[in-house]
Amino acid sequence: LVLGGVLFLAGAAVLFLWMDGRSDKLLAVGLSLICIAAFSLALAGRWIGRGKDPLEMRREQRLWRSGPLGRWWLGRRRNRS
């Protein structure tokens, strides 16, 4: 996410330089930086969203530590889903 934010800010800065009347090549560089930033942000969002819910992980740890009955129950929950 940090990389996407930095790329977006760099792209915006380059586009501001282009609007100031500098080189026309800055438009292509700025737009490509913005596109790369959007792709990296989308990729990071999908990657971060895959993690398990922390509350669910604590529940599973409590069930596992509770003993044989908890482990049996946890196995049944995992087999159902």
PDB file of C-alpha atoms in Angstrom:
ATOM      1  CA  LEU A   1       0.000   0.000   0.000  1.00  0.00           C
ATOM      2  CA  VAL A   2       2.842   2.361   0.775  1.00  0.00           C
ATOM      3  CA  LEU A   3       4.389   1.790  -2.643  1.00  0.00           C
ATOM      4  CA  GLY A   4       1.084   2.555  -4.349  1.00  0.00           C
ATOM      5  CA  GLY A   5       0.696   5.764  -2.365  1.00  0.00           C
ATOM      6  CA  VAL A   6       4.216   6.910  -3.180  1.00  0.00           C
ATOM      7  CA  LEU A   7       3.746   6.141  -6.875  1.00  0.00           C
ATOM      8  CA  PHE A   8       0.457   8.024  -6.900  1.00  0.00           C
ATOM      9  CA  LEU A   9       2.009  11.095  -5.283  1.00  0.00           C
ATOM     10  CA  ALA A  10       4.955  10.975  -7.692  1.00  0.00           C
ATOM     11  CA  GLY A  11       2.566  10.695 -10.642  1.00  0.00           C
ATOM     12  CA  ALA A  12       0.516  13.617  -9.380  1.00  0.00           C
ATOM     13  CA  ALA A  13       3.668  15.715  -8.953  1.00  0.00           C
ATOM     14  CA  VAL A  14       4.795  14.892 -12.493  1.00  0.00           C
ATOM     15  CA  LEU A  15       1.351  15.787 -13.848  1.00  0.00           C
ATOM     16  CA  PHE A  16       1.501  19.137 -12.034  1.00  0.00           C
ATOM     17  CA  LEU A  17       4.861  19.786 -13.660  1.00  0.00           C
ATOM     18  CA  TRP A  18       3.317  18.955 -17.044  1.00  0.00           C
ATOM     19  CA  MET A  19       0.444  21.374 -16.400  1.00  0.00           C
ATOM     20  CA  ASP A  20       3.011  24.054 -15.576  1.00  0.00           C
ATOM     21  CA  GLY A  21       4.107  23.897 -19.219  1.00  0.00           C
ATOM     22  CA  ARG A  22       7.185  21.787 -19.045  1.00  0.00           C
ATOM     23  CA  SER A  23       7.929  18.871 -21.398  1.00  0.00           C
ATOM     24  CA  ASP A  24       5.138  16.904 -23.071  1.00  0.00           C
ATOM     25  CA  LYS A  25       6.869  13.680 -22.086  1.00  0.00           C
ATOM     26  CA  LEU A  26       5.894  14.388 -18.485  1.00  0.00           C
ATOM     27  CA  LEU A  27       2.259  13.670 -19.369  1.00  0.00           C
ATOM     28  CA  ALA A  28       3.103  10.121 -20.417  1.00  0.00           C
ATOM     29  CA  VAL A  29       5.326   9.578 -17.379  1.00  0.00           C
ATOM     30  CA  GLY A  30       2.716  10.960 -14.983  1.00  0.00           C
ATOM     31  CA  LEU A  31      -0.133   8.926 -16.423  1.00  0.00           C
ATOM     32  CA  SER A  32       1.942   5.753 -16.419  1.00  0.00           C
ATOM     33  CA  LEU A  33       2.898   6.331 -12.772  1.00  0.00           C
ATOM     34  CA  ILE A  34      -0.771   6.822 -11.872  1.00  0.00           C
ATOM     35  CA  CYS A  35      -1.712   3.599 -13.700  1.00  0.00           C
ATOM     36  CA  ILE A  36       1.052   1.617 -12.002  1.00  0.00           C
ATOM     37  CA  ALA A  37      -0.053   3.065  -8.650  1.00  0.00           C
ATOM     38  CA  ALA A  38      -3.664   2.016  -9.279  1.00  0.00           C
ATOM     39  CA  PHE A  39      -2.559  -1.497 -10.202  1.00  0.00           C
ATOM     40  CA  SER A  40      -0.333  -1.849  -7.141  1.00  0.00           C
ATOM     41  CA  LEU A  41      -3.056  -0.500  -4.834  1.00  0.00           C
ATOM     42  CA  ALA A  42      -5.597  -2.942  -6.268  1.00  0.00           C
ATOM     43  CA  LEU A  43      -3.148  -5.812  -5.914  1.00  0.00           C
ATOM     44  CA  ALA A  44      -2.291  -4.851  -2.337  1.00  0.00           C
ATOM     45  CA  GLY A  45      -5.960  -4.538  -1.454  1.00  0.00           C
ATOM     46  CA  ARG A  46      -6.678  -8.045  -2.700  1.00  0.00           C
ATOM     47  CA  TRP A  47      -3.597  -9.444  -0.950  1.00  0.00           C
ATOM     48  CA  ILE A  48      -4.380  -7.807   2.400  1.00  0.00           C
ATOM     49  CA  GLY A  49      -8.042  -8.793   2.217  1.00  0.00           C
ATOM     50  CA  ARG A  50      -7.185 -12.498   2.152  1.00  0.00           C
ATOM     51  CA  GLY A  51      -6.101 -12.681   5.780  1.00  0.00           C
ATOM     52  CA  LYS A  52      -8.233 -14.381   8.386  1.00  0.00           C
ATOM     53  CA  ASP A  53     -10.288 -12.429  10.839  1.00  0.00           C
ATOM     54  CA  PRO A  54      -8.198 -11.954  14.038  1.00  0.00           C
ATOM     55  CA  LEU A  55     -11.218 -12.680  16.225  1.00  0.00           C
ATOM     56  CA  GLU A  56     -11.804 -15.965  14.399  1.00  0.00           C
ATOM     57  CA  MET A  57      -8.142 -16.915  14.801  1.00  0.00           C
ATOM     58  CA  ARG A  58      -8.369 -16.329  18.585  1.00  0.00           C
ATOM     59  CA  ARG A  59     -11.510 -18.456  18.756  1.00  0.00           C
ATOM     60  CA  GLU A  60      -9.768 -21.298  16.953  1.00  0.00           C
ATOM     61  CA  GLN A  61      -6.743 -21.041  19.265  1.00  0.00           C
ATOM     62  CA  ARG A  62      -8.975 -21.181  22.338  1.00  0.00           C
ATOM     63  CA  LEU A  63     -10.772 -24.229  20.959  1.00  0.00           C
ATOM     64  CA  TRP A  64      -7.473 -25.961  20.171  1.00  0.00           C
ATOM     65  CA  ARG A  65      -6.042 -25.286  23.632  1.00  0.00           C
ATOM     66  CA  SER A  66      -9.234 -26.354  25.422  1.00  0.00           C
ATOM     67  CA  GLY A  67      -8.482 -30.039  24.898  1.00  0.00           C
ATOM     68  CA  PRO A  68      -9.709 -33.024  22.913  1.00  0.00           C
ATOM     69  CA  LEU A  69     -13.339 -31.916  22.770  1.00  0.00           C
ATOM     70  CA  GLY A  70     -12.334 -28.475  21.488  1.00  0.00           C
ATOM     71  CA  ARG A  71     -10.073 -30.027  18.842  1.00  0.00           C
ATOM     72  CA  TRP A  72     -12.886 -32.320  17.753  1.00  0.00           C
ATOM     73  CA  TRP A  73     -15.260 -29.362  17.489  1.00  0.00           C
ATOM     74  CA  LEU A  74     -12.706 -27.353  15.548  1.00  0.00           C
ATOM     75  CA  GLY A  75     -12.219 -30.243  13.122  1.00  0.00           C
ATOM     76  CA  ARG A  76     -15.963 -30.422  12.540  1.00  0.00           C
ATOM     77  CA  ARG A  77     -16.147 -26.672  11.909  1.00  0.00           C
ATOM     78  CA  ARG A  78     -13.288 -26.821   9.410  1.00  0.00           C
ATOM     79  CA  ASN A  79     -14.776 -29.807   7.558  1.00  0.00           C
ATOM     80  CA  ARG A  80     -18.141 -28.073   7.172  1.00  0.00           C
ATOM     81  CA  SER A  81     -16.760 -24.931   5.569  1.00  0.00           C
TER      82      SER A  81
END
